[in-house]
Amino acid sequence: MSIQVPLSEELRSVVGTPAEATLLESSPRSRVWRVGLRGGDRVIVKQIADGGGVGSDEDARYAREVAALRLAARAGRPAVAPELLAVDPAARVMVLEYLDDQGAVDDWMPGYAESLARLHALTGPADSGTLPAWSGPTAADADSFLALAKALDVTVPPGLPNDLADLIDRLDPTSHHALLHGDPCPGNDLRTADGLRFIDFEQASLGNGLVELAYFRIGFPTCWCAMSVTGTPLTEVEDIYRSTWLALTGTDVPGDLADACAGWLIRGDALVQRAERETADHFARIPAEDFDWGYVSARERLLHRLSAVADVTRTHDHLHLLGRLSDTLATRLLTRWPTLRPLPAHGERPWF
């Protein structure tokens, strides 16, 4: 059944009259149309829909995206997001600039890292309250992670519970105000003639940019298409991010990348798609079952994250116990389930 594009008379008076509309593939959380206007121009119409998560959060997701797009407009040229042309809050509709996506490129990560840093650097303390603060791991997440270790017969070092409590405190976003995308996954990045732009800001927040820079090391934790980035490519993209941030802000990136990676490791909800988060203790499922999200299983995602955290915390002042446990847990997973595969390499990312 076709769904009529929700362009009110007020929106039409701003952007023009539609001549044709094509409903595009999107997540259950939204409906998106490519609309051709009389006169030849094109726009994107997006309506935030109910569904795709726990509770009725559609109004909040709409407000986040609109606020984030307005903040992202500060970037000027090259832009880091589509231009927001008009809104209809009552219908949760926004009209966006149409972008010609140039498709696959061989080396996509440098442009991604630069645009991510430019996005993060757009906001500061004066923007507090324009978006919700980033939501980090909780004590319940830490308890669930440690319970998984015990369920797999791995001894938890005595000081580690306190270390994880300190980690959660260090990840408090209160003193950080970077504009976070919230879900910077392949498919939410479009390559245009004047650079990369991010789309779909429904989960945007303010926090520490390192929690999204960590995507490279930790395997893109909120994305169905988990990927591995290691070696020289990893060093290069992290250097690009840090140098771009420094050039824009005059300061080094605040915080600790190891903390950001560890924060993603201990979140069981980061093993499943958004609709399944906050529905169960997903770490508790690991010993008895494996479960897929996209083309990667939960145990494979966890194995990658354990190895990444073991590597980045090996000589860390505050996380060396977590590094030791992560190394042991990774070995235990491979011993118990030897057919677990490494994550696909970044060169195998899907294109849409």
Coordinates of C-alpha atoms in Angstrom, one line a residue:
M1 CA 0.0 0.0 0.0
S2 CA 1.5 3.4 -1.0
I3 CA 1.8 6.1 1.6
Q4 CA 1.1 9.7 0.5
V5 CA 4.0 12.1 1.1
P6 CA 3.1 14.2 4.1
L7 CA 3.6 17.7 2.7
S8 CA 1.2 20.1 4.2
E9 CA 0.1 23.3 2.5
E10 CA 2.4 25.3 4.7
L11 CA 5.4 23.1 3.7
R12 CA 4.4 23.4 0.0
S13 CA 4.4 27.1 0.3
V14 CA 8.0 27.0 1.5
V15 CA 9.6 24.3 -0.7
G16 CA 7.2 24.0 -3.7
T17 CA 4.6 21.7 -5.1
P18 CA 5.5 18.0 -5.5
A19 CA 5.3 16.5 -9.0
E20 CA 6.3 13.0 -8.0
A21 CA 7.4 11.1 -4.9
T22 CA 9.2 7.9 -4.4
L23 CA 9.1 6.1 -1.0
L24 CA 12.7 5.0 -0.2
E25 CA 13.9 2.1 1.9
S26 CA 14.5 3.2 5.5
S27 CA 14.4 1.9 9.0
P28 CA 11.1 1.1 10.8
R29 CA 11.7 4.3 12.8
S30 CA 11.0 6.7 9.8
R31 CA 9.6 7.0 6.4
V32 CA 11.6 8.8 3.7
W33 CA 10.6 10.1 0.3
R34 CA 12.6 11.5 -2.6
V35 CA 10.3 14.2 -4.0
G36 CA 10.5 15.8 -7.4
L37 CA 9.1 19.4 -7.4
R38 CA 7.5 21.3 -10.2
G39 CA 10.2 23.2 -11.8
G40 CA 12.7 20.3 -11.6
D41 CA 14.2 20.6 -8.1
R42 CA 14.3 17.6 -5.7
V43 CA 14.1 17.4 -1.9
I44 CA 14.0 14.7 0.7
V45 CA 11.0 14.4 3.0
K46 CA 11.4 12.5 6.2
Q47 CA 8.7 11.6 8.7
I48 CA 9.7 10.2 12.1
A49 CA 7.4 7.2 12.8
D50 CA 6.5 5.2 15.8
G51 CA 8.3 1.9 16.3
G52 CA 11.9 0.7 16.3
G53 CA 12.5 0.8 20.1
V54 CA 11.3 0.6 23.6
G55 CA 8.5 3.1 24.5
S56 CA 7.0 5.9 22.5
D57 CA 10.0 8.1 21.7
E58 CA 9.1 9.4 18.2
D59 CA 8.7 13.0 19.4
A60 CA 12.1 12.9 21.1
R61 CA 13.8 11.4 18.1
Y62 CA 12.2 14.1 15.9
A63 CA 13.3 16.9 18.2
R64 CA 16.8 15.5 18.4
E65 CA 17.2 15.3 14.6
V66 CA 15.9 18.8 14.0
A67 CA 18.1 20.3 16.7
A68 CA 21.2 18.4 15.5
L69 CA 20.6 19.5 11.9
R70 CA 20.4 23.1 12.9
L71 CA 23.6 22.8 14.9
A72 CA 25.3 21.0 12.1
A73 CA 24.4 23.9 9.7
R74 CA 27.1 25.9 11.5
A75 CA 29.8 24.0 9.5
G76 CA 29.4 26.1 6.4
R77 CA 31.1 24.7 3.4
P78 CA 31.9 21.9 3.0
A79 CA 28.8 21.0 4.9
V80 CA 28.6 17.9 7.3
A81 CA 24.9 17.3 7.0
P82 CA 22.0 18.1 4.6
E83 CA 20.4 21.5 4.9
L84 CA 17.1 21.6 6.8
L85 CA 14.7 23.4 4.5
A86 CA 11.4 23.3 6.5
V87 CA 9.7 21.5 9.3
D88 CA 6.2 20.4 10.4
P89 CA 6.5 19.5 14.1
A90 CA 2.9 18.4 14.4
A91 CA 3.4 15.7 11.8
R92 CA 7.0 15.1 12.7
V93 CA 8.1 15.9 9.2
M94 CA 11.2 17.6 8.0
V95 CA 12.2 18.6 4.4
L96 CA 15.8 18.2 3.6
E97 CA 18.2 19.2 0.9
Y98 CA 18.5 16.4 -1.7
L99 CA 22.0 15.1 -2.1
D100 CA 23.5 13.1 -5.0
D101 CA 25.4 10.2 -3.3
Q102 CA 28.5 9.4 -5.4
G103 CA 28.6 5.9 -4.1
A104 CA 31.5 3.6 -3.3
V105 CA 35.1 4.8 -2.9
D106 CA 38.1 2.7 -2.3
D107 CA 39.4 4.6 0.7
W108 CA 36.4 5.9 2.5
M109 CA 37.7 6.3 6.1
P110 CA 39.9 9.5 5.9
G111 CA 37.0 11.6 4.7
Y112 CA 34.7 10.0 7.3
A113 CA 37.2 10.7 10.1
E114 CA 37.7 14.4 9.0
S115 CA 33.9 15.0 8.7
L116 CA 33.3 13.3 12.1
A117 CA 35.8 15.6 13.8
R118 CA 34.3 18.7 12.0
L119 CA 30.8 17.6 13.2
H120 CA 32.0 17.1 16.8
A121 CA 33.8 20.4 16.9
L122 CA 30.7 22.5 16.1
T123 CA 29.3 22.8 19.6
G124 CA 30.6 23.8 23.0
P125 CA 29.5 24.6 26.6
A126 CA 27.2 27.3 25.4
D127 CA 25.1 24.7 23.6
S128 CA 24.3 22.7 26.8
G129 CA 20.6 21.7 26.8
T130 CA 20.1 22.0 23.0
L131 CA 20.4 18.2 22.9
P132 CA 20.3 15.4 25.5
A133 CA 23.6 14.5 27.0
W134 CA 25.2 11.3 25.7
S135 CA 24.0 8.2 27.7
G136 CA 27.0 6.1 28.8
P137 CA 27.3 2.7 30.4
T138 CA 25.8 2.1 33.9
A139 CA 26.6 0.1 37.0
A140 CA 24.1 -2.6 35.7
D141 CA 26.1 -2.9 32.5
A142 CA 29.3 -3.4 34.4
D143 CA 27.6 -6.0 36.7
S144 CA 26.3 -7.9 33.6
F145 CA 29.7 -7.9 32.0
L146 CA 31.4 -9.3 35.1
A147 CA 28.6 -11.9 35.4
L148 CA 29.4 -13.1 31.9
A149 CA 33.0 -13.6 32.8
K150 CA 32.0 -15.7 35.8
A151 CA 29.5 -17.7 33.7
L152 CA 32.4 -18.5 31.4
D153 CA 34.5 -19.6 34.3
V154 CA 36.9 -16.7 34.1
T155 CA 38.1 -15.2 37.4
V156 CA 37.4 -11.6 37.9
P157 CA 40.4 -9.7 39.4
P158 CA 39.4 -8.4 42.8
G159 CA 40.0 -4.7 41.9
L160 CA 38.1 -4.7 38.6
P161 CA 34.6 -3.9 39.9
N162 CA 36.0 -0.7 41.4
D163 CA 37.9 0.0 38.2
L164 CA 34.7 -0.2 36.2
A165 CA 32.9 2.1 38.6
D166 CA 35.7 4.6 38.1
L167 CA 35.4 4.1 34.4
I168 CA 31.7 4.9 34.4
D169 CA 32.5 8.1 36.4
R170 CA 35.1 9.1 33.9
L171 CA 32.7 8.6 31.0
D172 CA 30.2 11.1 32.5
P173 CA 29.4 13.4 29.6
T174 CA 28.6 16.5 31.8
S175 CA 31.9 18.3 30.9
H176 CA 31.8 17.4 27.2
H177 CA 29.8 19.1 24.5
A178 CA 30.8 17.7 21.1
L179 CA 27.9 17.3 18.7
L180 CA 27.6 13.5 18.5
H181 CA 25.8 11.9 15.6
G182 CA 24.6 8.9 17.7
D183 CA 24.7 6.3 15.0
P184 CA 27.5 7.1 12.6
C185 CA 27.3 3.9 10.6
P186 CA 27.9 3.1 7.0
G187 CA 24.7 4.1 5.2
N188 CA 24.4 7.2 7.4
D189 CA 27.3 8.8 5.5
L190 CA 26.9 10.1 2.0
R191 CA 29.7 11.1 -0.4
T192 CA 28.8 14.2 -2.4
A193 CA 30.7 16.4 -4.8
D194 CA 31.9 18.6 -2.0
G195 CA 32.6 16.1 0.7
L196 CA 31.0 13.6 3.1
R197 CA 27.7 14.4 4.9
F198 CA 26.1 12.5 7.7
I199 CA 22.3 11.8 7.7
D200 CA 19.8 10.4 10.3
F201 CA 20.5 12.3 13.5
E202 CA 17.6 10.7 15.5
Q203 CA 20.0 9.7 18.3
A204 CA 22.2 12.8 18.3
S205 CA 23.5 14.1 21.7
L206 CA 26.2 16.2 23.3
G207 CA 29.2 14.4 24.8
N208 CA 32.8 13.4 24.2
G209 CA 33.7 12.9 20.6
L210 CA 36.0 10.0 21.5
V211 CA 33.0 7.7 22.0
E212 CA 32.4 8.0 18.2
L213 CA 36.1 8.0 17.3
A214 CA 36.2 4.7 19.1
Y215 CA 34.0 3.1 16.4
F216 CA 37.1 2.4 14.4
R217 CA 38.7 0.4 17.1
I218 CA 35.7 -1.3 18.6
G219 CA 34.1 -2.4 15.4
F220 CA 31.2 0.1 14.8
P221 CA 29.2 -0.9 17.8
T222 CA 25.8 0.5 16.9
C223 CA 25.9 -0.7 13.3
W224 CA 24.5 -3.9 11.7
C225 CA 27.6 -4.0 9.5
A226 CA 30.3 -4.4 12.1
M227 CA 33.9 -4.0 10.7
S228 CA 37.5 -4.3 11.8
V229 CA 40.0 -1.5 11.3
T230 CA 43.6 -2.2 12.4
G231 CA 47.2 -1.3 11.8
T232 CA 48.2 1.6 9.6
P233 CA 44.6 2.5 8.4
L234 CA 43.5 2.7 12.1
T235 CA 46.5 5.0 13.0
E236 CA 45.9 7.2 10.0
V237 CA 42.2 7.8 10.7
E238 CA 42.7 8.5 14.4
D239 CA 45.5 11.0 13.4
I240 CA 43.2 12.7 10.9
Y241 CA 40.5 13.0 13.5
R242 CA 42.8 14.4 16.1
S243 CA 44.6 16.9 13.8
T244 CA 41.2 18.1 12.4
W245 CA 39.9 18.7 15.9
L246 CA 43.1 20.5 16.9
A247 CA 43.0 22.8 13.8
L248 CA 39.3 23.7 14.5
T249 CA 39.4 24.1 18.3
G250 CA 43.1 24.9 19.1
T251 CA 43.1 22.1 21.7
D252 CA 43.8 18.4 21.9
V253 CA 40.8 16.0 21.9
P254 CA 39.8 15.7 25.6
G255 CA 39.4 12.4 27.4
D256 CA 40.9 8.9 26.9
L257 CA 40.2 6.7 23.9
A258 CA 40.8 3.6 26.0
D259 CA 38.0 4.7 28.3
A260 CA 35.7 5.1 25.3
C261 CA 36.5 1.7 23.9
A262 CA 36.0 0.1 27.4
G263 CA 32.7 1.8 27.7
W264 CA 31.4 0.2 24.5
L265 CA 32.8 -3.2 25.6
I266 CA 30.7 -3.4 28.8
R267 CA 27.4 -2.5 27.1
G268 CA 25.4 -5.6 26.3
D269 CA 22.8 -3.6 24.5
A270 CA 25.5 -2.8 21.9
L271 CA 25.3 -6.4 20.8
V272 CA 21.8 -6.1 19.3
Q273 CA 19.9 -3.7 17.0
R274 CA 18.0 -0.8 18.5
A275 CA 14.6 -2.4 18.7
E276 CA 16.0 -5.1 21.0
R277 CA 17.9 -2.8 23.4
E278 CA 16.7 -2.5 27.0
T279 CA 14.6 -5.7 26.6
A280 CA 17.0 -8.2 28.1
D281 CA 20.4 -8.9 29.6
H282 CA 22.1 -9.7 26.4
F283 CA 25.4 -10.7 28.0
A284 CA 23.5 -13.3 29.9
R285 CA 22.4 -14.9 26.6
I286 CA 26.0 -15.4 25.4
P287 CA 26.9 -18.7 27.2
A288 CA 23.8 -20.5 25.9
E289 CA 23.1 -18.9 22.5
D290 CA 24.7 -16.9 19.7
F291 CA 22.5 -14.4 17.9
D292 CA 23.0 -12.6 14.7
W293 CA 22.7 -8.9 13.8
G294 CA 23.4 -8.3 10.2
Y295 CA 26.0 -10.8 9.0
V296 CA 28.0 -10.9 12.3
S297 CA 27.0 -12.8 15.5
A298 CA 27.0 -11.4 19.0
R299 CA 29.9 -13.7 20.1
E300 CA 31.9 -12.4 17.1
R301 CA 31.2 -8.8 17.9
L302 CA 32.2 -9.5 21.6
L303 CA 35.4 -11.3 20.6
H304 CA 36.5 -8.3 18.5
R305 CA 35.7 -5.8 21.3
L306 CA 37.5 -7.9 23.9
S307 CA 40.6 -8.1 21.7
A308 CA 40.5 -4.3 20.9
V309 CA 40.2 -3.4 24.6
A310 CA 42.9 -5.9 25.6
D311 CA 45.2 -4.1 23.1
V312 CA 44.4 -0.5 24.0
T313 CA 44.5 -1.1 27.8
R314 CA 47.6 -3.4 28.1
T315 CA 49.7 -0.7 29.8
H316 CA 46.9 1.6 30.9
D317 CA 47.1 3.2 34.4
H318 CA 43.5 2.5 35.3
L319 CA 42.3 -0.3 33.0
H320 CA 45.1 -2.8 33.0
L321 CA 42.9 -5.3 35.0
L322 CA 40.1 -4.9 32.4
G323 CA 42.8 -5.5 29.7
R324 CA 43.9 -8.8 31.4
L325 CA 40.3 -10.0 31.8
S326 CA 39.5 -9.1 28.2
D327 CA 42.5 -11.0 26.9
T328 CA 41.5 -14.1 29.0
L329 CA 37.8 -13.8 27.9
A330 CA 38.8 -13.6 24.2
T331 CA 40.9 -16.7 24.6
R332 CA 38.0 -18.5 26.4
L333 CA 35.5 -17.5 23.6
L334 CA 37.8 -19.0 20.9
T335 CA 38.4 -22.1 23.0
R336 CA 34.8 -22.8 23.5
W337 CA 33.6 -21.7 20.1
P338 CA 36.6 -22.1 17.7
T339 CA 34.5 -21.4 14.6
L340 CA 34.0 -17.7 15.5
R341 CA 35.1 -15.5 12.6
P342 CA 37.0 -12.2 12.7
L343 CA 34.9 -9.2 11.7
P344 CA 35.0 -8.2 8.0
A345 CA 37.7 -5.7 7.2
H346 CA 36.9 -2.1 6.6
G347 CA 37.4 -2.5 2.8
E348 CA 34.4 -4.8 2.8
R349 CA 31.9 -2.3 4.0
P350 CA 28.5 -2.3 2.3
W351 CA 27.4 0.5 0.0
F352 CA 23.8 1.5 -0.4

